[in-house]
Structures are given as C-alpha cells and as structure tokens.
Amino acid sequence: MPALYDSIGAGYGTTRRADPQITAALAHHLRIRADACFLDLACGTGNYTLALAALGGRWQALDLSRQMLEQARSRGAMVAWLQADAAALPFAPQQFVGVVCTLAIHHFARLEAPFAEVARVLAGGPFVVFTAFADQMHGYWLGHYFPRMMARSIAQMPTRTAVFGALHAAGFGVPQVVPFHVSHDLQDLFLYAGKHRPGLYLDAAVRANISSFATLCPPDELQAGLDALRADIDSARFGDVAARYACALGDYAFVIARKPTPAGPEAFDRSTVLGR
C-alpha cells in the first residue's frame, strides 16, 4: 500500500518510533548475532530496522513506499535500504538467517507470495511477524467509540488461520505465537497504543499516523467518537467502558516461524490453527 504511506509518511516519525520492549522481543526471537545477515520486510521509516541493527548483524530492509524509504535513508547508512515488492524479493536464496515483519502483513494483497519469498531467501532461521489478530482486536475498547472503523480494521487483518495456512504453504512448520500486551508507556503510537492512555486519540497528530484513523474512519464517526471519548474521560466513565473490553488473548502477537529441518520435519496440524 505505497500510496497510503507516501501520503501519511511525511510526519510518521513524530509519533511512531521503535518501542524498547518490542525491539527487545524481536531481537530475542530473531537471535541476532554480529556475523549474520537479517532482513526487515516492509520496513517503513526503519524505526525497528535501526533499533535492531544497533544490536548487531548486517541488515537490509525494503518497502514499497518512496516517502518512507527517504526518511529511513536519511536516518542511517548502516542499513541497505531498497524499494521493492515483498512478493518479489530481490535477493539470492538463503541469503538471510532471520527475517522480521512488523505491523505490515495486513497491507499485503495476499500472504502466500511474500511468505514464499521469505522462505526462499531464509537460510533456516526464524521469520518473526509482529501483528494483531481479529480475536485480539475485538477486545479493543476503540470499538465502543469507533465501531465502523474497527470493523473495517479487523476485516483487513489476516486471521490466524490465514497466517498459519500461508506459512504452511510456504514450507514453514507450525509457528509459535507469543501474545503482546500494550504497556502504559508504549513508545510506538500505533492503533491500540492508547489502551491505557485514551487521551492520545484526541491528538490529531497521533491519529494522522495510524492507518485505521487515516483511511478507515468515516468523518461523522470520528467526530462523534472523539466527543464521546472526551466526555467519558472527563467524567471518569471511561474506566467502565475499558473494563468491558478486557481480553486475556493479548493485544498483539509475535508469530515465530521456522522451516522444518530435514532430520525432523514438523507436521502441520490444522487443528492447532483452528483451535487458537
């Protein structure tokens, strides 16, 4: 979706930055080491690429958005930045020991081709995806104030079944899923970053850098939702609304996938997908 991020990308860095907790989790799952090559798929302005590269390894990153990549290039030459399609990666087979994709798979037209390309360029290491699933997003209290926006946002997110199925089709084994709970001090202000800080959504600059607010929220719903949210915050009713949306599934998830080793191929159990 390059046109969207060419449009909203200009001010992206004002509210979107690498969160230390997410960075640490990505680094842990990737098993970063200094002598290895890593890829950031759909890197945006390179927030997480640069944070991870500072921890070690040789990094390449790609995105479709020219606007995003211009910002990324201006921030660090330690990464090789490329404008390319995730469905046709310009890399040799088995070039990387780890691939990461952060909050981006919902922008892929289909998952199968990008995931197959990741499997092709990955030399046995992990493919780490940070995303949100529909069952988690139904627990966002944003749905109380912006129901049409959230319905549209949920509809565009790949389901667990779709993600697991595309990984299986690409040759990955059954992935590990690690839930992520939004903290009170999350630094990357993406869609549900204001879970514990509802006042964030009253800031137009914050909303401008969240794709759901920028493209999926009708103007009438936006104004009505903001008015209701402001009133609930001022009257202390907001706590009661948020309590109704408590969810034990986590707010987002790390999906860690690996290709089975020849010595012990990992069986794909579809009940594992459907049971999550």
C-alpha positions as YAML, in Angstrom:
chain: A
units: angstrom
residues:
- id: 1
  name: MET
  ca: [0.00, 0.00, 0.00]
- id: 2
  name: PRO
  ca: [2.64, 2.54, -1.05]
- id: 3
  name: ALA
  ca: [0.18, 5.34, -1.89]
- id: 4
  name: LEU
  ca: [-1.17, 5.39, 1.68]
- id: 5
  name: TYR
  ca: [2.25, 5.67, 3.28]
- id: 6
  name: ASP
  ca: [3.53, 8.11, 0.68]
- id: 7
  name: SER
  ca: [0.60, 10.22, 1.88]
- id: 8
  name: ILE
  ca: [0.80, 9.81, 5.67]
- id: 9
  name: GLY
  ca: [4.51, 9.08, 5.86]
- id: 10
  name: ALA
  ca: [5.75, 12.68, 5.99]
- id: 11
  name: GLY
  ca: [5.02, 13.09, 9.69]
- id: 12
  name: TYR
  ca: [5.38, 9.45, 10.64]
- id: 13
  name: GLY
  ca: [8.45, 9.93, 12.77]
- id: 14
  name: THR
  ca: [6.72, 12.36, 15.13]
- id: 15
  name: THR
  ca: [4.63, 9.66, 16.82]
- id: 16
  name: ARG
  ca: [6.00, 6.36, 15.51]
- id: 17
  name: ARG
  ca: [9.28, 5.15, 16.95]
- id: 18
  name: ALA
  ca: [10.78, 1.82, 17.97]
- id: 19
  name: ASP
  ca: [9.45, 0.72, 21.33]
- id: 20
  name: PRO
  ca: [12.21, -0.77, 23.53]
- id: 21
  name: GLN
  ca: [10.05, -3.66, 24.74]
- id: 22
  name: ILE
  ca: [9.05, -4.66, 21.21]
- id: 23
  name: THR
  ca: [12.63, -4.23, 19.98]
- id: 24
  name: ALA
  ca: [13.95, -6.49, 22.73]
- id: 25
  name: ALA
  ca: [11.35, -9.16, 21.96]
- id: 26
  name: LEU
  ca: [12.11, -9.04, 18.22]
- id: 27
  name: ALA
  ca: [15.85, -9.32, 18.91]
- id: 28
  name: HIS
  ca: [15.25, -12.29, 21.21]
- id: 29
  name: HIS
  ca: [13.09, -14.15, 18.69]
- id: 30
  name: LEU
  ca: [15.49, -13.37, 15.81]
- id: 31
  name: ARG
  ca: [18.52, -14.49, 17.81]
- id: 32
  name: ILE
  ca: [20.58, -11.61, 16.47]
- id: 33
  name: ARG
  ca: [24.30, -12.16, 16.12]
- id: 34
  name: ALA
  ca: [27.03, -9.97, 14.69]
- id: 35
  name: ASP
  ca: [28.17, -12.27, 11.87]
- id: 36
  name: ALA
  ca: [24.72, -12.84, 10.32]
- id: 37
  name: CYS
  ca: [22.54, -11.12, 7.69]
- id: 38
  name: PHE
  ca: [18.98, -10.07, 8.50]
- id: 39
  name: LEU
  ca: [16.07, -8.60, 6.53]
- id: 40
  name: ASP
  ca: [13.32, -6.22, 7.60]
- id: 41
  name: LEU
  ca: [10.33, -6.76, 5.32]
- id: 42
  name: ALA
  ca: [8.06, -3.71, 4.80]
- id: 43
  name: CYS
  ca: [10.36, -1.63, 6.98]
- id: 44
  name: GLY
  ca: [8.56, 1.72, 6.76]
- id: 45
  name: THR
  ca: [10.79, 4.51, 8.02]
- id: 46
  name: GLY
  ca: [13.14, 1.95, 9.51]
- id: 47
  name: ASN
  ca: [12.38, 2.50, 13.18]
- id: 48
  name: TYR
  ca: [12.75, -1.15, 14.13]
- id: 49
  name: THR
  ca: [15.41, -1.85, 11.49]
- id: 50
  name: LEU
  ca: [17.74, 0.71, 13.00]
- id: 51
  name: ALA
  ca: [16.98, -0.31, 16.58]
- id: 52
  name: LEU
  ca: [17.71, -3.95, 15.74]
- id: 53
  name: ALA
  ca: [20.77, -3.13, 13.64]
- id: 54
  name: ALA
  ca: [22.22, -1.31, 16.65]
- id: 55
  name: LEU
  ca: [22.12, -4.65, 18.47]
- id: 56
  name: GLY
  ca: [24.15, -6.48, 15.83]
- id: 57
  name: GLY
  ca: [24.14, -8.16, 12.46]
- id: 58
  name: ARG
  ca: [24.20, -6.91, 8.88]
- id: 59
  name: TRP
  ca: [20.83, -5.55, 7.81]
- id: 60
  name: GLN
  ca: [18.90, -4.98, 4.61]
- id: 61
  name: ALA
  ca: [15.40, -3.52, 4.56]
- id: 62
  name: LEU
  ca: [12.77, -2.92, 1.92]
- id: 63
  name: ASP
  ca: [9.47, -1.14, 1.49]
- id: 64
  name: LEU
  ca: [7.22, -0.07, -1.37]
- id: 65
  name: SER
  ca: [6.77, 3.49, -0.15]
- id: 66
  name: ARG
  ca: [9.26, 6.01, -1.54]
- id: 67
  name: GLN
  ca: [8.32, 8.51, 1.18]
- id: 68
  name: MET
  ca: [9.03, 6.05, 3.95]
- id: 69
  name: LEU
  ca: [12.34, 4.93, 2.46]
- id: 70
  name: GLU
  ca: [13.56, 8.51, 2.00]
- id: 71
  name: GLN
  ca: [13.13, 9.03, 5.72]
- id: 72
  name: ALA
  ca: [14.80, 5.72, 6.50]
- id: 73
  name: ARG
  ca: [17.83, 6.50, 4.31]
- id: 74
  name: SER
  ca: [18.25, 9.90, 5.95]
- id: 75
  name: ARG
  ca: [18.45, 8.28, 9.37]
- id: 76
  name: GLY
  ca: [21.10, 5.63, 8.91]
- id: 77
  name: ALA
  ca: [23.57, 4.29, 6.35]
- id: 78
  name: MET
  ca: [24.24, 1.19, 8.43]
- id: 79
  name: VAL
  ca: [21.29, -0.49, 6.66]
- id: 80
  name: ALA
  ca: [20.91, -1.19, 2.94]
- id: 81
  name: TRP
  ca: [17.51, 0.32, 2.07]
- id: 82
  name: LEU
  ca: [15.64, -0.96, -1.01]
- id: 83
  name: GLN
  ca: [12.35, -0.09, -2.69]
- id: 84
  name: ALA
  ca: [10.82, -3.41, -3.71]
- id: 85
  name: ASP
  ca: [7.73, -5.60, -3.56]
- id: 86
  name: ALA
  ca: [7.53, -8.16, -0.75]
- id: 87
  name: ALA
  ca: [6.10, -10.62, -3.29]
- id: 88
  name: ALA
  ca: [9.26, -10.45, -5.43]
- id: 89
  name: LEU
  ca: [12.29, -10.08, -3.19]
- id: 90
  name: PRO
  ca: [15.50, -9.02, -4.99]
- id: 91
  name: PHE
  ca: [17.71, -11.38, -3.01]
- id: 92
  name: ALA
  ca: [19.51, -14.67, -3.54]
- id: 93
  name: PRO
  ca: [18.20, -17.90, -1.99]
- id: 94
  name: GLN
  ca: [19.16, -18.47, 1.64]
- id: 95
  name: GLN
  ca: [20.73, -15.01, 1.94]
- id: 96
  name: PHE
  ca: [19.43, -14.26, 5.45]
- id: 97
  name: VAL
  ca: [19.41, -16.03, 8.79]
- id: 98
  name: GLY
  ca: [16.43, -14.06, 10.05]
- id: 99
  name: VAL
  ca: [13.54, -12.02, 8.64]
- id: 100
  name: VAL
  ca: [11.26, -9.67, 10.54]
- id: 101
  name: CYS
  ca: [7.98, -8.01, 9.53]
- id: 102
  name: THR
  ca: [6.43, -5.54, 11.94]
- id: 103
  name: LEU
  ca: [2.77, -4.43, 11.73]
- id: 104
  name: ALA
  ca: [2.71, -4.78, 7.95]
- id: 105
  name: ILE
  ca: [1.23, -8.09, 6.77]
- id: 106
  name: HIS
  ca: [-2.26, -6.56, 6.62]
- id: 107
  name: HIS
  ca: [-1.00, -4.34, 3.80]
- id: 108
  name: PHE
  ca: [-0.06, -7.32, 1.60]
- id: 109
  name: ALA
  ca: [-2.64, -8.11, -1.09]
- id: 110
  name: ARG
  ca: [-2.11, -11.80, -0.32]
- id: 111
  name: LEU
  ca: [0.17, -13.54, 2.15]
- id: 112
  name: GLU
  ca: [1.20, -16.53, 0.06]
- id: 113
  name: ALA
  ca: [3.68, -14.85, -2.30]
- id: 114
  name: PRO
  ca: [5.52, -12.75, 0.33]
- id: 115
  name: PHE
  ca: [5.76, -15.71, 2.71]
- id: 116
  name: ALA
  ca: [7.03, -17.97, -0.08]
- id: 117
  name: GLU
  ca: [9.65, -15.35, -0.93]
- id: 118
  name: VAL
  ca: [10.71, -15.16, 2.72]
- id: 119
  name: ALA
  ca: [11.09, -18.95, 2.79]
- id: 120
  name: ARG
  ca: [13.23, -18.75, -0.36]
- id: 121
  name: VAL
  ca: [15.66, -16.15, 0.98]
- id: 122
  name: LEU
  ca: [15.77, -17.55, 4.53]
- id: 123
  name: ALA
  ca: [18.55, -19.98, 5.42]
- id: 124
  name: GLY
  ca: [16.85, -21.93, 8.17]
- id: 125
  name: GLY
  ca: [16.49, -19.12, 10.70]
- id: 126
  name: PRO
  ca: [13.33, -17.56, 12.11]
- id: 127
  name: PHE
  ca: [10.70, -15.50, 10.35]
- id: 128
  name: VAL
  ca: [9.25, -13.18, 13.01]
- id: 129
  name: VAL
  ca: [5.97, -11.37, 12.38]
- id: 130
  name: PHE
  ca: [4.51, -8.79, 14.75]
- id: 131
  name: THR
  ca: [0.80, -8.37, 14.10]
- id: 132
  name: ALA
  ca: [-2.68, -8.37, 15.64]
- id: 133
  name: PHE
  ca: [-5.38, -10.99, 15.14]
- id: 134
  name: ALA
  ca: [-9.11, -10.39, 14.86]
- id: 135
  name: ASP
  ca: [-9.90, -12.13, 18.16]
- id: 136
  name: GLN
  ca: [-7.50, -9.75, 19.89]
- id: 137
  name: MET
  ca: [-8.84, -6.66, 18.14]
- id: 138
  name: HIS
  ca: [-12.40, -7.43, 19.23]
- id: 139
  name: GLY
  ca: [-11.06, -6.67, 22.70]
- id: 140
  name: TYR
  ca: [-10.01, -3.11, 21.81]
- id: 141
  name: TRP
  ca: [-12.24, -0.56, 23.55]
- id: 142
  name: LEU
  ca: [-11.82, 1.58, 20.43]
- id: 143
  name: GLY
  ca: [-14.72, -0.44, 19.06]
- id: 144
  name: HIS
  ca: [-17.03, 1.30, 21.53]
- id: 145
  name: TYR
  ca: [-16.27, 4.75, 20.13]
- id: 146
  name: PHE
  ca: [-15.35, 3.94, 16.51]
- id: 147
  name: PRO
  ca: [-17.30, 0.78, 15.62]
- id: 148
  name: ARG
  ca: [-17.22, 1.14, 11.82]
- id: 149
  name: MET
  ca: [-13.52, 1.94, 11.80]
- id: 150
  name: MET
  ca: [-12.73, -1.06, 13.96]
- id: 151
  name: ALA
  ca: [-14.94, -3.38, 11.90]
- id: 152
  name: ARG
  ca: [-13.07, -2.29, 8.77]
- id: 153
  name: SER
  ca: [-9.70, -2.57, 10.50]
- id: 154
  name: ILE
  ca: [-10.46, -6.06, 11.76]
- id: 155
  name: ALA
  ca: [-11.70, -7.14, 8.32]
- id: 156
  name: GLN
  ca: [-8.38, -6.24, 6.69]
- id: 157
  name: MET
  ca: [-6.25, -8.12, 9.22]
- id: 158
  name: PRO
  ca: [-5.19, -11.64, 8.24]
- id: 159
  name: THR
  ca: [-6.75, -14.23, 10.53]
- id: 160
  name: ARG
  ca: [-4.78, -16.79, 12.48]
- id: 161
  name: THR
  ca: [-5.95, -19.42, 10.04]
- id: 162
  name: ALA
  ca: [-4.80, -17.34, 7.04]
- id: 163
  name: VAL
  ca: [-1.39, -16.63, 8.58]
- id: 164
  name: PHE
  ca: [-0.81, -20.23, 9.64]
- id: 165
  name: GLY
  ca: [-2.03, -21.51, 6.27]
- id: 166
  name: ALA
  ca: [0.23, -19.19, 4.27]
- id: 167
  name: LEU
  ca: [3.21, -20.14, 6.41]
- id: 168
  name: HIS
  ca: [2.47, -23.82, 5.88]
- id: 169
  name: ALA
  ca: [2.10, -23.33, 2.12]
- id: 170
  name: ALA
  ca: [5.50, -21.59, 2.09]
- id: 171
  name: GLY
  ca: [7.14, -24.54, 3.81]
- id: 172
  name: PHE
  ca: [7.28, -23.34, 7.40]
- id: 173
  name: GLY
  ca: [6.41, -25.51, 10.36]
- id: 174
  name: VAL
  ca: [3.74, -24.73, 12.94]
- id: 175
  name: PRO
  ca: [4.66, -21.29, 14.35]
- id: 176
  name: GLN
  ca: [4.97, -20.21, 17.93]
- id: 177
  name: VAL
  ca: [2.61, -17.40, 18.94]
- id: 178
  name: VAL
  ca: [3.63, -15.11, 21.80]
- id: 179
  name: PRO
  ca: [1.00, -12.58, 22.94]
- id: 180
  name: PHE
  ca: [1.98, -8.96, 23.48]
- id: 181
  name: HIS
  ca: [0.18, -6.70, 25.95]
- id: 182
  name: VAL
  ca: [0.30, -2.94, 25.41]
- id: 183
  name: SER
  ca: [2.08, -1.20, 28.29]
- id: 184
  name: HIS
  ca: [1.28, 2.13, 29.90]
- id: 185
  name: ASP
  ca: [4.38, 3.70, 28.37]
- id: 186
  name: LEU
  ca: [4.45, 2.18, 24.87]
- id: 187
  name: GLN
  ca: [6.55, 4.48, 22.68]
- id: 188
  name: ASP
  ca: [5.34, 3.39, 19.24]
- id: 189
  name: LEU
  ca: [1.93, 5.02, 18.90]
- id: 190
  name: PHE
  ca: [0.19, 2.52, 16.63]
- id: 191
  name: LEU
  ca: [-3.53, 1.67, 16.68]
- id: 192
  name: TYR
  ca: [-4.00, 0.41, 20.25]
- id: 193
  name: ALA
  ca: [-1.06, 2.23, 21.83]
- id: 194
  name: GLY
  ca: [-3.58, 4.34, 23.76]
- id: 195
  name: LYS
  ca: [-5.12, 1.34, 25.52]
- id: 196
  name: HIS
  ca: [-4.15, 2.81, 28.91]
- id: 197
  name: ARG
  ca: [-3.86, 6.43, 27.69]
- id: 198
  name: PRO
  ca: [-7.14, 7.25, 25.91]
- id: 199
  name: GLY
  ca: [-6.26, 10.92, 25.66]
- id: 200
  name: LEU
  ca: [-3.73, 10.06, 22.96]
- id: 201
  name: TYR
  ca: [-6.54, 9.66, 20.44]
- id: 202
  name: LEU
  ca: [-7.67, 13.24, 20.99]
- id: 203
  name: ASP
  ca: [-4.39, 14.35, 19.38]
- id: 204
  name: ALA
  ca: [-4.80, 14.76, 15.62]
- id: 205
  name: ALA
  ca: [-1.07, 14.19, 15.07]
- id: 206
  name: VAL
  ca: [-1.29, 10.77, 16.71]
- id: 207
  name: ARG
  ca: [-4.34, 9.79, 14.65]
- id: 208
  name: ALA
  ca: [-2.72, 11.00, 11.42]
- id: 209
  name: ASN
  ca: [0.00, 8.36, 11.71]
- id: 210
  name: ILE
  ca: [-2.38, 5.46, 12.39]
- id: 211
  name: SER
  ca: [-3.63, 4.00, 9.13]
- id: 212
  name: SER
  ca: [-7.02, 2.96, 10.53]
- id: 213
  name: PHE
  ca: [-7.81, 6.52, 11.60]
- id: 214
  name: ALA
  ca: [-6.28, 7.96, 8.42]
- id: 215
  name: THR
  ca: [-8.24, 5.80, 5.97]
- id: 216
  name: LEU
  ca: [-10.96, 3.72, 7.63]
- id: 217
  name: CYS
  ca: [-12.78, 6.09, 9.97]
- id: 218
  name: PRO
  ca: [-15.75, 8.00, 8.47]
- id: 219
  name: PRO
  ca: [-15.68, 11.71, 9.37]
- id: 220
  name: ASP
  ca: [-19.03, 11.61, 11.16]
- id: 221
  name: GLU
  ca: [-17.96, 8.64, 13.27]
- id: 222
  name: LEU
  ca: [-14.61, 10.25, 14.02]
- id: 223
  name: GLN
  ca: [-16.19, 13.41, 15.41]
- id: 224
  name: ALA
  ca: [-18.88, 11.59, 17.36]
- id: 225
  name: GLY
  ca: [-16.38, 9.10, 18.74]
- id: 226
  name: LEU
  ca: [-13.94, 11.79, 19.83]
- id: 227
  name: ASP
  ca: [-16.72, 13.77, 21.52]
- id: 228
  name: ALA
  ca: [-17.92, 10.68, 23.40]
- id: 229
  name: LEU
  ca: [-14.38, 9.66, 24.37]
- id: 230
  name: ARG
  ca: [-13.57, 13.15, 25.63]
- id: 231
  name: ALA
  ca: [-16.77, 13.23, 27.67]
- id: 232
  name: ASP
  ca: [-16.09, 9.79, 29.18]
- id: 233
  name: ILE
  ca: [-12.53, 10.75, 30.11]
- id: 234
  name: ASP
  ca: [-13.71, 13.98, 31.74]
- id: 235
  name: SER
  ca: [-16.47, 12.24, 33.69]
- id: 236
  name: ALA
  ca: [-14.40, 9.16, 34.66]
- id: 237
  name: ARG
  ca: [-16.84, 6.87, 32.83]
- id: 238
  name: PHE
  ca: [-14.04, 5.70, 30.57]
- id: 239
  name: GLY
  ca: [-12.82, 3.14, 33.12]
- id: 240
  name: ASP
  ca: [-16.16, 1.34, 32.98]
- id: 241
  name: VAL
  ca: [-16.04, 1.22, 29.17]
- id: 242
  name: ALA
  ca: [-12.47, -0.11, 29.10]
- id: 243
  name: ALA
  ca: [-13.28, -2.76, 31.71]
- id: 244
  name: ARG
  ca: [-15.94, -4.25, 29.42]
- id: 245
  name: TYR
  ca: [-13.26, -4.89, 26.80]
- id: 246
  name: ALA
  ca: [-10.76, -6.79, 28.97]
- id: 247
  name: CYS
  ca: [-9.14, -9.53, 26.85]
- id: 248
  name: ALA
  ca: [-6.84, -12.33, 28.00]
- id: 249
  name: LEU
  ca: [-5.54, -13.05, 24.49]
- id: 250
  name: GLY
  ca: [-3.13, -10.12, 24.41]
- id: 251
  name: ASP
  ca: [-3.39, -7.03, 22.24]
- id: 252
  name: TYR
  ca: [-0.89, -8.06, 19.56]
- id: 253
  name: ALA
  ca: [1.21, -11.14, 18.87]
- id: 254
  name: PHE
  ca: [4.67, -12.23, 17.81]
- id: 255
  name: VAL
  ca: [4.46, -15.11, 15.33]
- id: 256
  name: ILE
  ca: [7.74, -17.02, 15.07]
- id: 257
  name: ALA
  ca: [8.05, -19.48, 12.19]
- id: 258
  name: ARG
  ca: [10.90, -21.72, 11.05]
- id: 259
  name: LYS
  ca: [11.39, -24.12, 8.20]
- id: 260
  name: PRO
  ca: [11.48, -27.73, 9.40]
- id: 261
  name: THR
  ca: [14.90, -29.37, 9.45]
- id: 262
  name: PRO
  ca: [15.45, -32.30, 7.07]
- id: 263
  name: ALA
  ca: [16.17, -34.56, 10.03]
- id: 264
  name: GLY
  ca: [12.84, -33.96, 11.68]
- id: 265
  name: PRO
  ca: [10.11, -32.29, 9.62]
- id: 266
  name: GLU
  ca: [7.47, -30.69, 11.75]
- id: 267
  name: ALA
  ca: [3.97, -31.88, 10.96]
- id: 268
  name: PHE
  ca: [1.36, -29.26, 10.22]
- id: 269
  name: ASP
  ca: [-1.67, -29.87, 12.45]
- id: 270
  name: ARG
  ca: [-4.58, -27.80, 11.19]
- id: 271
  name: SER
  ca: [-6.41, -28.24, 14.49]
- id: 272
  name: THR
  ca: [-3.64, -26.15, 16.07]
- id: 273
  name: VAL
  ca: [-4.59, -23.28, 13.79]
- id: 274
  name: LEU
  ca: [-8.32, -23.57, 14.24]
- id: 275
  name: GLY
  ca: [-8.06, -24.07, 17.96]
- id: 276
  name: ARG
  ca: [-6.29, -20.76, 18.58]
...
